[in-house]
Amino acid sequence: GLSACAGNDNNNAEVSAVAEECAGHKLPIAYVDTDSLIVLYSYAQEQEQKLVDKIENDRANLNARVSKLAKRQEEFQRKVQNNAFLSQSSAEQQYNELMREQELLQQEAARIDAENLQAQQAMLQEISDDIRAYIEEYNKTAGYEVILQKAATIYISSAYDITGEIADGLNKKRAAKSE
């Protein structure tokens, strides 16, 4: 029976004998393919799409402001080439304003990038916490001794894959929370 499979003696002959006895029996281990799970977990997809939409919106707004500044800089260059400024000081003043605005836009871009990176990290942490908590809850009834991430294995039979079960459970739990 599987009772011999539970032995933890490191004697090679005994390990081989246990392995032979366990052949044909499924061990109390499972794995989750986290890459697939993220795709199958609808909440993860929704959160990722929200973040992508926010990033694209932020970029579009920033690009529009950069474009307006570029046009004002071109207009400034034309005025300089055509000696359209009344004085050197008014040209310098406008130049300094344009440079200050450019610097502010660069700072704004860096701030937005940092905020979006922080939002992405928070989202990934939340999803990871959701998955970990659900797997712990799931395993109270499933009774696995070990649940691995597929990426942490060199080879593991697909018979041990519980990714679909975990995704279904996560989606049902999230749907129940939303109601």
GROMACS .gro file of N, CA and C in nm:
model
  537
    1GLY      N    1   0.082  -0.119   0.000
    1GLY     CA    2   0.000   0.000   0.000
    1GLY      C    3   0.086   0.125   0.000
    2LEU      N    4   0.019   0.240   0.014
    2LEU     CA    5   0.088   0.369   0.014
    2LEU      C    6   0.156   0.398   0.146
    3SER      N    7   0.132   0.317   0.250
    3SER     CA    8   0.196   0.345   0.379
    3SER      C    9   0.348   0.344   0.366
    4ALA      N   10   0.401   0.260   0.282
    4ALA     CA   11   0.546   0.257   0.262
    4ALA      C   12   0.592   0.384   0.191
    5CYS      N   13   0.502   0.448   0.116
    5CYS     CA   14   0.537   0.571   0.045
    5CYS      C   15   0.565   0.684   0.143
    6ALA      N   16   0.511   0.674   0.264
    6ALA     CA   17   0.527   0.780   0.362
    6ALA      C   18   0.660   0.770   0.435
    7GLY      N   19   0.731   0.661   0.421
    7GLY     CA   20   0.860   0.644   0.489
    7GLY      C   21   0.957   0.751   0.447
    8ASN      N   22   1.044   0.793   0.540
    8ASN     CA   23   1.138   0.898   0.505
    8ASN      C   24   1.280   0.858   0.540
    9ASP      N   25   1.311   0.728   0.527
    9ASP     CA   26   1.447   0.678   0.549
    9ASP      C   27   1.525   0.704   0.421
   10ASN      N   28   1.648   0.750   0.431
   10ASN     CA   29   1.725   0.786   0.313
   10ASN      C   30   1.810   0.673   0.258
   11ASN      N   31   1.798   0.552   0.308
   11ASN     CA   32   1.873   0.437   0.257
   11ASN      C   33   1.832   0.413   0.112
   12ASN      N   34   1.930   0.414   0.020
   12ASN     CA   35   1.901   0.403  -0.123
   12ASN      C   36   1.824   0.277  -0.160
   13ALA      N   37   1.859   0.165  -0.101
   13ALA     CA   38   1.788   0.040  -0.132
   13ALA      C   39   1.643   0.050  -0.089
   14GLU      N   40   1.621   0.108   0.029
   14GLU     CA   41   1.484   0.122   0.077
   14GLU      C   42   1.407   0.222  -0.009
   15VAL      N   43   1.472   0.332  -0.050
   15VAL     CA   44   1.406   0.431  -0.135
   15VAL      C   45   1.365   0.366  -0.266
   16SER      N   46   1.453   0.284  -0.325
   16SER     CA   47   1.420   0.215  -0.450
   16SER      C   48   1.302   0.121  -0.430
   17ALA      N   49   1.302   0.048  -0.318
   17ALA     CA   50   1.192  -0.045  -0.290
   17ALA      C   51   1.061   0.031  -0.273
   18VAL      N   52   1.066   0.146  -0.202
   18VAL     CA   53   0.946   0.227  -0.183
   18VAL      C   54   0.898   0.281  -0.318
   19ALA      N   55   0.992   0.327  -0.401
   19ALA     CA   56   0.956   0.380  -0.532
   19ALA      C   57   0.887   0.274  -0.616
   20GLU      N   58   0.938   0.150  -0.612
   20GLU     CA   59   0.875   0.042  -0.687
   20GLU      C   60   0.736   0.014  -0.633
   21GLU      N   61   0.722   0.014  -0.499
   21GLU     CA   62   0.592  -0.014  -0.439
   21GLU      C   63   0.493   0.098  -0.472
   22CYS      N   64   0.543   0.222  -0.483
   22CYS     CA   65   0.457   0.337  -0.508
   22CYS      C   66   0.422   0.351  -0.657
   23ALA      N   67   0.496   0.282  -0.742
   23ALA     CA   68   0.470   0.291  -0.886
   23ALA      C   69   0.324   0.257  -0.911
   24GLY      N   70   0.259   0.339  -0.991
   24GLY     CA   71   0.119   0.316  -1.021
   24GLY      C   72   0.026   0.386  -0.923
   25HIS      N   73   0.076   0.434  -0.812
   25HIS     CA   74  -0.005   0.508  -0.716
   25HIS      C   75   0.029   0.656  -0.729
   26LYS      N   76  -0.074   0.739  -0.725
   26LYS     CA   77  -0.051   0.884  -0.732
   26LYS      C   78  -0.006   0.933  -0.596
   27LEU      N   79   0.106   1.002  -0.592
   27LEU     CA   80   0.161   1.057  -0.468
   27LEU      C   81   0.079   1.178  -0.423
   28PRO      N   82   0.079   1.210  -0.294
   28PRO     CA   83  -0.001   1.324  -0.244
   28PRO      C   84   0.065   1.458  -0.274
   29ILE      N   85   0.096   1.478  -0.401
   29ILE     CA   86   0.154   1.606  -0.445
   29ILE      C   87   0.075   1.657  -0.564
   30ALA      N   88   0.085   1.785  -0.587
   30ALA     CA   89   0.019   1.847  -0.703
   30ALA      C   90   0.103   1.966  -0.743
   31TYR      N   91   0.069   2.021  -0.860
   31TYR     CA   92   0.136   2.144  -0.901
   31TYR      C   93   0.037   2.237  -0.967
   32VAL      N   94   0.072   2.364  -0.966
   32VAL     CA   95  -0.006   2.468  -1.030
   32VAL      C   96   0.087   2.539  -1.129
   33ASP      N   97   0.039   2.554  -1.250
   33ASP     CA   98   0.112   2.630  -1.353
   33ASP      C   99   0.067   2.775  -1.336
   34THR      N  100   0.148   2.855  -1.268
   34THR     CA  101   0.106   2.991  -1.233
   34THR      C  102   0.087   3.080  -1.357
   35ASP      N  103   0.165   3.057  -1.462
   35ASP     CA  104   0.145   3.136  -1.584
   35ASP      C  105   0.006   3.111  -1.641
   36SER      N  106  -0.034   2.983  -1.647
   36SER     CA  107  -0.167   2.949  -1.697
   36SER      C  108  -0.275   2.997  -1.601
   37LEU      N  109  -0.247   2.985  -1.472
   37LEU     CA  110  -0.345   3.025  -1.371
   37LEU      C  111  -0.379   3.173  -1.383
   38ILE      N  112  -0.278   3.256  -1.405
   38ILE     CA  113  -0.301   3.400  -1.420
   38ILE      C  114  -0.391   3.427  -1.540
   39VAL      N  115  -0.374   3.350  -1.646
   39VAL     CA  116  -0.458   3.367  -1.765
   39VAL      C  117  -0.601   3.319  -1.738
   40LEU      N  118  -0.614   3.211  -1.661
   40LEU     CA  119  -0.745   3.152  -1.634
   40LEU      C  120  -0.822   3.224  -1.522
   41TYR      N  121  -0.751   3.296  -1.437
   41TYR     CA  122  -0.813   3.366  -1.323
   41TYR      C  123  -0.868   3.499  -1.374
   42SER      N  124  -0.998   3.506  -1.391
   42SER     CA  125  -1.060   3.623  -1.454
   42SER      C  126  -1.032   3.753  -1.379
   43TYR      N  127  -1.028   3.748  -1.247
   43TYR     CA  128  -1.000   3.870  -1.169
   43TYR      C  129  -0.860   3.923  -1.203
   44ALA      N  130  -0.764   3.834  -1.218
   44ALA     CA  131  -0.628   3.876  -1.254
   44ALA      C  132  -0.629   3.944  -1.390
   45GLN      N  133  -0.705   3.887  -1.483
   45GLN     CA  134  -0.713   3.946  -1.617
   45GLN      C  135  -0.780   4.083  -1.612
   46GLU      N  136  -0.887   4.095  -1.531
   46GLU     CA  137  -0.957   4.223  -1.519
   46GLU      C  138  -0.865   4.329  -1.459
   47GLN      N  139  -0.793   4.293  -1.354
   47GLN     CA  140  -0.704   4.388  -1.289
   47GLN      C  141  -0.591   4.430  -1.383
   48GLU      N  142  -0.537   4.333  -1.455
   48GLU     CA  143  -0.430   4.364  -1.551
   48GLU      C  144  -0.481   4.458  -1.659
   49GLN      N  145  -0.603   4.432  -1.710
   49GLN     CA  146  -0.659   4.518  -1.814
   49GLN      C  147  -0.683   4.660  -1.762
   50LYS      N  148  -0.731   4.672  -1.638
   50LYS     CA  149  -0.751   4.805  -1.579
   50LYS      C  150  -0.618   4.881  -1.573
   51LEU      N  151  -0.514   4.810  -1.531
   51LEU     CA  152  -0.383   4.874  -1.520
   51LEU      C  153  -0.330   4.913  -1.657
   52VAL      N  154  -0.344   4.824  -1.756
   52VAL     CA  155  -0.300   4.855  -1.892
   52VAL      C  156  -0.375   4.977  -1.945
   53ASP      N  157  -0.508   4.981  -1.922
   53ASP     CA  158  -0.588   5.095  -1.968
   53ASP      C  159  -0.541   5.225  -1.902
   54LYS      N  160  -0.513   5.219  -1.772
   54LYS     CA  161  -0.465   5.337  -1.699
   54LYS      C  162  -0.331   5.383  -1.754
   55ILE      N  163  -0.240   5.289  -1.776
   55ILE     CA  164  -0.108   5.323  -1.829
   55ILE      C  165  -0.120   5.386  -1.967
   56GLU      N  166  -0.205   5.327  -2.053
   56GLU     CA  167  -0.225   5.381  -2.188
   56GLU      C  168  -0.286   5.521  -2.182
   57ASN      N  169  -0.382   5.540  -2.092
   57ASN     CA  170  -0.445   5.672  -2.076
   57ASN      C  171  -0.344   5.775  -2.026
   58ASP      N  172  -0.264   5.735  -1.927
   58ASP     CA  173  -0.160   5.825  -1.875
   58ASP      C  174  -0.063   5.864  -1.986
   59ARG      N  175  -0.020   5.765  -2.065
   59ARG     CA  176   0.075   5.789  -2.175
   59ARG      C  177   0.014   5.883  -2.279
   60ALA      N  178  -0.113   5.858  -2.314
   60ALA     CA  179  -0.178   5.942  -2.416
   60ALA      C  180  -0.187   6.087  -2.369
   61ASN      N  181  -0.226   6.106  -2.242
   61ASN     CA  182  -0.235   6.242  -2.187
   61ASN      C  183  -0.098   6.309  -2.186
   62LEU      N  184   0.002   6.236  -2.142
   62LEU     CA  185   0.137   6.291  -2.136
   62LEU      C  186   0.189   6.322  -2.277
   63ASN      N  187   0.166   6.231  -2.371
   63ASN     CA  188   0.210   6.253  -2.509
   63ASN      C  189   0.144   6.375  -2.571
   64ALA      N  190   0.016   6.398  -2.538
   64ALA     CA  191  -0.054   6.516  -2.590
   64ALA      C  192   0.011   6.643  -2.535
   65ARG      N  193   0.047   6.642  -2.407
   65ARG     CA  194   0.112   6.758  -2.346
   65ARG      C  195   0.252   6.778  -2.405
   66VAL      N  196   0.324   6.669  -2.430
   66VAL     CA  197   0.458   6.678  -2.491
   66VAL      C  198   0.446   6.735  -2.632
   67SER      N  199   0.344   6.693  -2.703
   67SER     CA  200   0.322   6.740  -2.840
   67SER      C  201   0.293   6.891  -2.843
   68LYS      N  202   0.209   6.935  -2.750
   68LYS     CA  203   0.180   7.079  -2.742
   68LYS      C  204   0.308   7.159  -2.712
   69LEU      N  205   0.388   7.106  -2.620
   69LEU     CA  206   0.514   7.174  -2.585
   69LEU      C  207   0.607   7.178  -2.707
   70ALA      N  208   0.613   7.068  -2.780
   70ALA     CA  209   0.701   7.063  -2.899
   70ALA      C  210   0.658   7.168  -3.001
   71LYS      N  211   0.528   7.186  -3.017
   71LYS     CA  212   0.479   7.289  -3.111
   71LYS      C  213   0.516   7.429  -3.063
   72ARG      N  214   0.504   7.451  -2.932
   72ARG     CA  215   0.543   7.581  -2.876
   72ARG      C  216   0.693   7.603  -2.892
   73GLN      N  217   0.772   7.497  -2.878
   73GLN     CA  218   0.917   7.510  -2.895
   73GLN      C  219   0.951   7.541  -3.041
   74GLU      N  220   0.879   7.478  -3.135
   74GLU     CA  221   0.900   7.506  -3.278
   74GLU      C  222   0.864   7.651  -3.309
   75GLU      N  223   0.753   7.696  -3.251
   75GLU     CA  224   0.710   7.834  -3.271
   75GLU      C  225   0.815   7.931  -3.215
   76PHE      N  226   0.869   7.898  -3.100
   76PHE     CA  227   0.975   7.979  -3.040
   76PHE      C  228   1.097   7.986  -3.134
   77GLN      N  229   1.137   7.872  -3.189
   77GLN     CA  230   1.252   7.868  -3.281
   77GLN      C  231   1.227   7.956  -3.403
   78ARG      N  232   1.104   7.950  -3.457
   78ARG     CA  233   1.070   8.034  -3.573
   78ARG      C  234   1.084   8.182  -3.537
   79LYS      N  235   1.031   8.217  -3.419
   79LYS     CA  236   1.040   8.357  -3.376
   79LYS      C  237   1.186   8.400  -3.362
   80VAL      N  238   1.269   8.313  -3.306
   80VAL     CA  239   1.411   8.344  -3.289
   80VAL      C  240   1.475   8.366  -3.426
   81GLN      N  241   1.448   8.275  -3.520
   81GLN     CA  242   1.508   8.286  -3.654
   81GLN      C  243   1.460   8.410  -3.729
   82ASN      N  244   1.338   8.453  -3.700
   82ASN     CA  245   1.282   8.570  -3.769
   82ASN      C  246   1.299   8.699  -3.688
   83ASN      N  247   1.378   8.693  -3.582
   83ASN     CA  248   1.398   8.808  -3.494
   83ASN      C  249   1.266   8.872  -3.453
   84ALA      N  250   1.169   8.790  -3.415
   84ALA     CA  251   1.035   8.838  -3.384
   84ALA      C  252   1.018   8.883  -3.239
   85PHE      N  253   1.120   8.868  -3.160
   85PHE     CA  254   1.110   8.912  -3.020
   85PHE      C  255   1.148   9.059  -3.010
   86LEU      N  256   1.077   9.129  -2.923
   86LEU     CA  257   1.105   9.271  -2.905
   86LEU      C  258   1.239   9.294  -2.838
   87SER      N  259   1.276   9.200  -2.751
   87SER     CA  260   1.404   9.215  -2.682
   87SER      C  261   1.465   9.078  -2.654
   88GLN      N  262   1.595   9.082  -2.627
   88GLN     CA  263   1.667   8.960  -2.590
   88GLN      C  264   1.607   8.901  -2.461
   89SER      N  265   1.569   8.988  -2.367
   89SER     CA  266   1.518   8.939  -2.238
   89SER      C  267   1.383   8.868  -2.254
   90SER      N  268   1.299   8.916  -2.346
   90SER     CA  269   1.170   8.847  -2.366
   90SER      C  270   1.194   8.711  -2.432
   91ALA      N  271   1.292   8.700  -2.519
   91ALA     CA  272   1.327   8.571  -2.580
   91ALA      C  273   1.380   8.476  -2.474
   92GLU      N  274   1.468   8.527  -2.388
   92GLU     CA  275   1.523   8.444  -2.281
   92GLU      C  276   1.415   8.399  -2.183
   93GLN      N  277   1.322   8.489  -2.154
   93GLN     CA  278   1.213   8.456  -2.062
   93GLN      C  279   1.127   8.344  -2.118
   94GLN      N  280   1.091   8.354  -2.246
   94GLN     CA  281   1.008   8.249  -2.307
   94GLN      C  282   1.086   8.118  -2.315
   95TYR      N  283   1.215   8.129  -2.348
   95TYR     CA  284   1.300   8.010  -2.354
   95TYR      C  285   1.303   7.940  -2.217
   96ASN      N  286   1.323   8.017  -2.111
   96ASN     CA  287   1.327   7.961  -1.975
   96ASN      C  288   1.193   7.896  -1.937
   97GLU      N  289   1.083   7.960  -1.977
   97GLU     CA  290   0.950   7.902  -1.950
   97GLU      C  291   0.935   7.768  -2.020
   98LEU      N  292   0.978   7.761  -2.145
   98LEU     CA  293   0.969   7.636  -2.221
   98LEU      C  294   1.056   7.526  -2.158
   99MET      N  295   1.175   7.563  -2.115
   99MET     CA  296   1.265   7.465  -2.051
   99MET      C  297   1.207   7.416  -1.918
  100ARG      N  298   1.148   7.509  -1.842
  100ARG     CA  299   1.087   7.473  -1.714
  100ARG      C  300   0.969   7.377  -1.737
  101GLU      N  301   0.888   7.408  -1.838
  101GLU     CA  302   0.774   7.322  -1.870
  101GLU      C  303   0.821   7.183  -1.915
  102GLN      N  304   0.928   7.180  -1.992
  102GLN     CA  305   0.983   7.052  -2.036
  102GLN      C  306   1.032   6.970  -1.916
  103GLU      N  307   1.099   7.035  -1.824
  103GLU     CA  308   1.148   6.968  -1.704
  103GLU      C  309   1.031   6.915  -1.619
  104LEU      N  310   0.926   6.995  -1.607
  104LEU     CA  311   0.808   6.952  -1.531
  104LEU      C  312   0.742   6.830  -1.596
  105LEU      N  313   0.737   6.831  -1.728
  105LEU     CA  314   0.680   6.716  -1.799
  105LEU      C  315   0.764   6.590  -1.777
  106GLN      N  316   0.894   6.604  -1.778
  106GLN     CA  317   0.982   6.489  -1.753
  106GLN      C  318   0.962   6.437  -1.611
  107GLN      N  319   0.949   6.529  -1.515
  107GLN     CA  320   0.924   6.488  -1.376
  107GLN      C  321   0.788   6.419  -1.364
  108GLU      N  322   0.688   6.472  -1.434
  108GLU     CA  323   0.554   6.413  -1.433
  108GLU      C  324   0.559   6.271  -1.493
  109ALA      N  325   0.632   6.254  -1.601
  109ALA     CA  326   0.646   6.122  -1.664
  109ALA      C  327   0.710   6.023  -1.566
  110ALA      N  328   0.814   6.067  -1.498
  110ALA     CA  329   0.882   5.979  -1.401
  110ALA      C  330   0.788   5.945  -1.285
  111ARG      N  331   0.711   6.043  -1.239
  111ARG     CA  332   0.617   6.019  -1.129
  111ARG      C  333   0.509   5.919  -1.171
  112ILE      N  334   0.456   5.940  -1.291
  112ILE     CA  335   0.351   5.850  -1.342
  112ILE      C  336   0.406   5.708  -1.358
  113ASP      N  337   0.527   5.695  -1.412
  113ASP     CA  338   0.589   5.563  -1.428
  113ASP      C  339   0.607   5.496  -1.292
  114ALA      N  340   0.652   5.571  -1.193
  114ALA     CA  341   0.672   5.516  -1.059
  114ALA      C  342   0.539   5.473  -0.997
  115GLU      N  343   0.435   5.555  -1.014
  115GLU     CA  344   0.302   5.521  -0.961
  115GLU      C  345   0.249   5.395  -1.028
  116ASN      N  346   0.266   5.387  -1.159
  116ASN     CA  347   0.216   5.270  -1.232
  116ASN      C  348   0.293   5.144  -1.194
  117LEU      N  349   0.422   5.156  -1.173
  117LEU     CA  350   0.502   5.041  -1.129
  117LEU      C  351   0.456   4.996  -0.991
  118GLN      N  352   0.432   5.092  -0.903
  118GLN     CA  353   0.385   5.060  -0.768
  118GLN      C  354   0.246   4.995  -0.775
  119ALA      N  355   0.159   5.045  -0.862
  119ALA     CA  356   0.025   4.986  -0.879
  119ALA      C  357   0.035   4.844  -0.933
  120GLN      N  358   0.128   4.821  -1.026
  120GLN     CA  359   0.148   4.687  -1.081
  120GLN      C  360   0.197   4.592  -0.973
  121GLN      N  361   0.292   4.636  -0.892
  121GLN     CA  362   0.344   4.552  -0.784
  121GLN      C  363   0.235   4.520  -0.682
  122ALA      N  364   0.153   4.618  -0.649
  122ALA     CA  365   0.044   4.596  -0.554
  122ALA      C  366  -0.058   4.498  -0.611
  123MET      N  367  -0.089   4.511  -0.740
  123MET     CA  368  -0.183   4.421  -0.806
  123MET      C  369  -0.128   4.278  -0.805
  124LEU      N  370  -0.001   4.262  -0.841
  124LEU     CA  371   0.059   4.128  -0.842
  124LEU      C  372   0.062   4.067  -0.702
  125GLN      N  373   0.090   4.149  -0.601
  125GLN     CA  374   0.091   4.100  -0.464
  125GLN      C  375  -0.049   4.056  -0.420
  126GLU      N  376  -0.150   4.136  -0.455
  126GLU     CA  377  -0.288   4.102  -0.421
  126GLU      C  378  -0.329   3.971  -0.486
  127ILE      N  379  -0.298   3.955  -0.613
  127ILE     CA  380  -0.334   3.833  -0.685
  127ILE      C  381  -0.259   3.714  -0.628
  128SER      N  382  -0.131   3.732  -0.600
  128SER     CA  383  -0.051   3.626  -0.539
  128SER      C  384  -0.109   3.586  -0.403
  129ASP      N  385  -0.146   3.685  -0.322
  129ASP     CA  386  -0.207   3.657  -0.192
  129ASP      C  387  -0.340   3.582  -0.207
  130ASP      N  388  -0.422   3.626  -0.304
  130ASP     CA  389  -0.550   3.558  -0.332
  130ASP      C  390  -0.526   3.411  -0.366
  131ILE      N  391  -0.430   3.389  -0.455
  131ILE     CA  392  -0.401   3.252  -0.501
  131ILE      C  393  -0.350   3.167  -0.385
  132ARG      N  394  -0.255   3.220  -0.311
  132ARG     CA  395  -0.198   3.145  -0.198
  132ARG      C  396  -0.306   3.112  -0.095
  133ALA      N  397  -0.388   3.209  -0.060
  133ALA     CA  398  -0.495   3.187   0.038
  133ALA      C  399  -0.594   3.082  -0.013
  134TYR      N  400  -0.629   3.091  -0.142
  134TYR     CA  401  -0.724   2.994  -0.196
  134TYR      C  402  -0.663   2.854  -0.198
  135ILE      N  403  -0.537   2.842  -0.236
  135ILE     CA  404  -0.474   2.710  -0.239
  135ILE      C  405  -0.469   2.650  -0.099
  136GLU      N  406  -0.441   2.732   0.001
  136GLU     CA  407  -0.441   2.681   0.139
  136GLU      C  408  -0.580   2.633   0.179
  137GLU      N  409  -0.682   2.711   0.143
  137GLU     CA  410  -0.821   2.673   0.172
  137GLU      C  411  -0.858   2.545   0.096
  138TYR      N  412  -0.824   2.541  -0.032
  138TYR     CA  413  -0.852   2.426  -0.118
  138TYR      C  414  -0.788   2.300  -0.061
  139ASN      N  415  -0.666   2.313  -0.014
  139ASN     CA  416  -0.592   2.195   0.032
  139ASN      C  417  -0.643   2.139   0.163
  140LYS      N  418  -0.725   2.215   0.237
  140LYS     CA  419  -0.784   2.161   0.360
  140LYS      C  420  -0.869   2.039   0.330
  141THR      N  421  -0.933   2.039   0.212
  141THR     CA  422  -1.014   1.922   0.173
  141THR      C  423  -0.940   1.832   0.073
  142ALA      N  424  -0.848   1.890  -0.005
  142ALA     CA  425  -0.777   1.809  -0.106
  142ALA      C  426  -0.671   1.719  -0.041
  143GLY      N  427  -0.609   1.765   0.065
  143GLY     CA  428  -0.515   1.684   0.141
  143GLY      C  429  -0.380   1.655   0.077
  144TYR      N  430  -0.331   1.745  -0.004
  144TYR     CA  431  -0.199   1.725  -0.063
  144TYR      C  432  -0.091   1.752   0.042
  145GLU      N  433   0.017   1.677   0.033
  145GLU     CA  434   0.133   1.702   0.120
  145GLU      C  435   0.217   1.817   0.066
  146VAL      N  436   0.219   1.828  -0.067
  146VAL     CA  437   0.301   1.929  -0.134
  146VAL      C  438   0.223   1.981  -0.255
  147ILE      N  439   0.221   2.113  -0.271
  147ILE     CA  440   0.170   2.175  -0.394
  147ILE      C  441   0.282   2.265  -0.446
  148LEU      N  442   0.329   2.232  -0.564
  148LEU     CA  443   0.444   2.301  -0.623
  148LEU      C  444   0.400   2.399  -0.731
  149GLN      N  445   0.489   2.489  -0.764
  149GLN     CA  446   0.473   2.569  -0.885
  149GLN      C  447   0.540   2.491  -0.997
  150LYS      N  448   0.473   2.477  -1.109
  150LYS     CA  449   0.529   2.401  -1.220
  150LYS      C  450   0.668   2.454  -1.259
  151ALA      N  451   0.686   2.584  -1.255
  151ALA     CA  452   0.813   2.645  -1.294
  151ALA      C  453   0.928   2.600  -1.204
  152ALA      N  454   0.896   2.550  -1.084
  152ALA     CA  455   1.000   2.506  -0.991
  152ALA      C  456   1.039   2.360  -1.013
  153THR      N  457   0.981   2.297  -1.113
  153THR     CA  458   1.012   2.156  -1.138
  153THR      C  459   1.083   2.141  -1.272
  154ILE      N  460   1.163   2.038  -1.281
  154ILE     CA  461   1.227   2.007  -1.409
  154ILE      C  462   1.130   1.925  -1.494
  155TYR      N  463   1.068   1.827  -1.429
  155TYR     CA  464   0.966   1.747  -1.495
  155TYR      C  465   0.865   1.704  -1.391
  156ILE      N  466   0.738   1.710  -1.427
  156ILE     CA  467   0.632   1.657  -1.343
  156ILE      C  468   0.517   1.617  -1.435
  157SER      N  469   0.461   1.502  -1.409
  157SER     CA  470   0.352   1.450  -1.491
  157SER      C  471   0.231   1.542  -1.484
  158SER      N  472   0.163   1.556  -1.595
  158SER     CA  473   0.043   1.640  -1.598
  158SER      C  474  -0.069   1.581  -1.512
  159ALA      N  475  -0.054   1.456  -1.470
  159ALA     CA  476  -0.153   1.396  -1.381
  159ALA      C  477  -0.160   1.470  -1.248
  160TYR      N  478  -0.055   1.543  -1.213
  160TYR     CA  479  -0.049   1.615  -1.086
  160TYR      C  480  -0.094   1.762  -1.100
  161ASP      N  481  -0.138   1.800  -1.218
  161ASP     CA  482  -0.176   1.939  -1.246
  161ASP      C  483  -0.314   1.971  -1.189
  162ILE      N  484  -0.321   2.067  -1.099
  162ILE     CA  485  -0.450   2.110  -1.043
  162ILE      C  486  -0.481   2.255  -1.082
  163THR      N  487  -0.412   2.306  -1.182
  163THR     CA  488  -0.428   2.446  -1.223
  163THR      C  489  -0.574   2.478  -1.256
  164GLY      N  490  -0.638   2.393  -1.334
  164GLY     CA  491  -0.778   2.417  -1.373
  164GLY      C  492  -0.870   2.421  -1.253
  165GLU      N  493  -0.851   2.329  -1.159
  165GLU     CA  494  -0.933   2.325  -1.038
  165GLU      C  495  -0.915   2.453  -0.957
  166ILE      N  496  -0.791   2.496  -0.945
  166ILE     CA  497  -0.762   2.617  -0.868
  166ILE      C  498  -0.824   2.739  -0.938
  167ALA      N  499  -0.809   2.748  -1.068
  167ALA     CA  500  -0.866   2.861  -1.143
  167ALA      C  501  -1.018   2.864  -1.128
  168ASP      N  502  -1.081   2.747  -1.143
  168ASP     CA  503  -1.227   2.741  -1.129
  168ASP      C  504  -1.269   2.786  -0.989
  169GLY      N  505  -1.200   2.737  -0.889
  169GLY     CA  506  -1.232   2.775  -0.751
  169GLY      C  507  -1.212   2.923  -0.725
  170LEU      N  508  -1.102   2.977  -0.773
  170LEU     CA  509  -1.076   3.121  -0.757
  170LEU      C  510  -1.185   3.204  -0.824
  171ASN      N  511  -1.222   3.165  -0.946
  171ASN     CA  512  -1.324   3.239  -1.020
  171ASN      C  513  -1.459   3.231  -0.950
  172LYS      N  514  -1.494   3.113  -0.898
  172LYS     CA  515  -1.621   3.098  -0.826
  172LYS      C  516  -1.621   3.180  -0.698
  173LYS      N  517  -1.510   3.176  -0.626
  173LYS     CA  518  -1.499   3.252  -0.501
  173LYS      C  519  -1.509   3.402  -0.529
  174ARG      N  520  -1.441   3.451  -0.633
  174ARG     CA  521  -1.444   3.593  -0.668
  174ARG      C  522  -1.584   3.633  -0.713
  175ALA      N  523  -1.651   3.546  -0.789
  175ALA     CA  524  -1.787   3.575  -0.836
  175ALA      C  525  -1.882   3.586  -0.716
  176ALA      N  526  -1.865   3.497  -0.618
  176ALA     CA  527  -1.949   3.500  -0.498
  176ALA      C  528  -1.925   3.627  -0.418
  177LYS      N  529  -1.799   3.675  -0.414
  177LYS     CA  530  -1.766   3.800  -0.345
  177LYS      C  531  -1.833   3.919  -0.412
  178SER      N  532  -1.843   3.914  -0.544
  178SER     CA  533  -1.897   4.025  -0.622
  178SER      C  534  -2.049   4.037  -0.609
  179GLU      N  535  -2.114   3.927  -0.572
  179GLU     CA  536  -2.262   3.928  -0.565
  179GLU      C  537  -2.313   3.998  -0.443
   0.00000   0.00000   0.00000
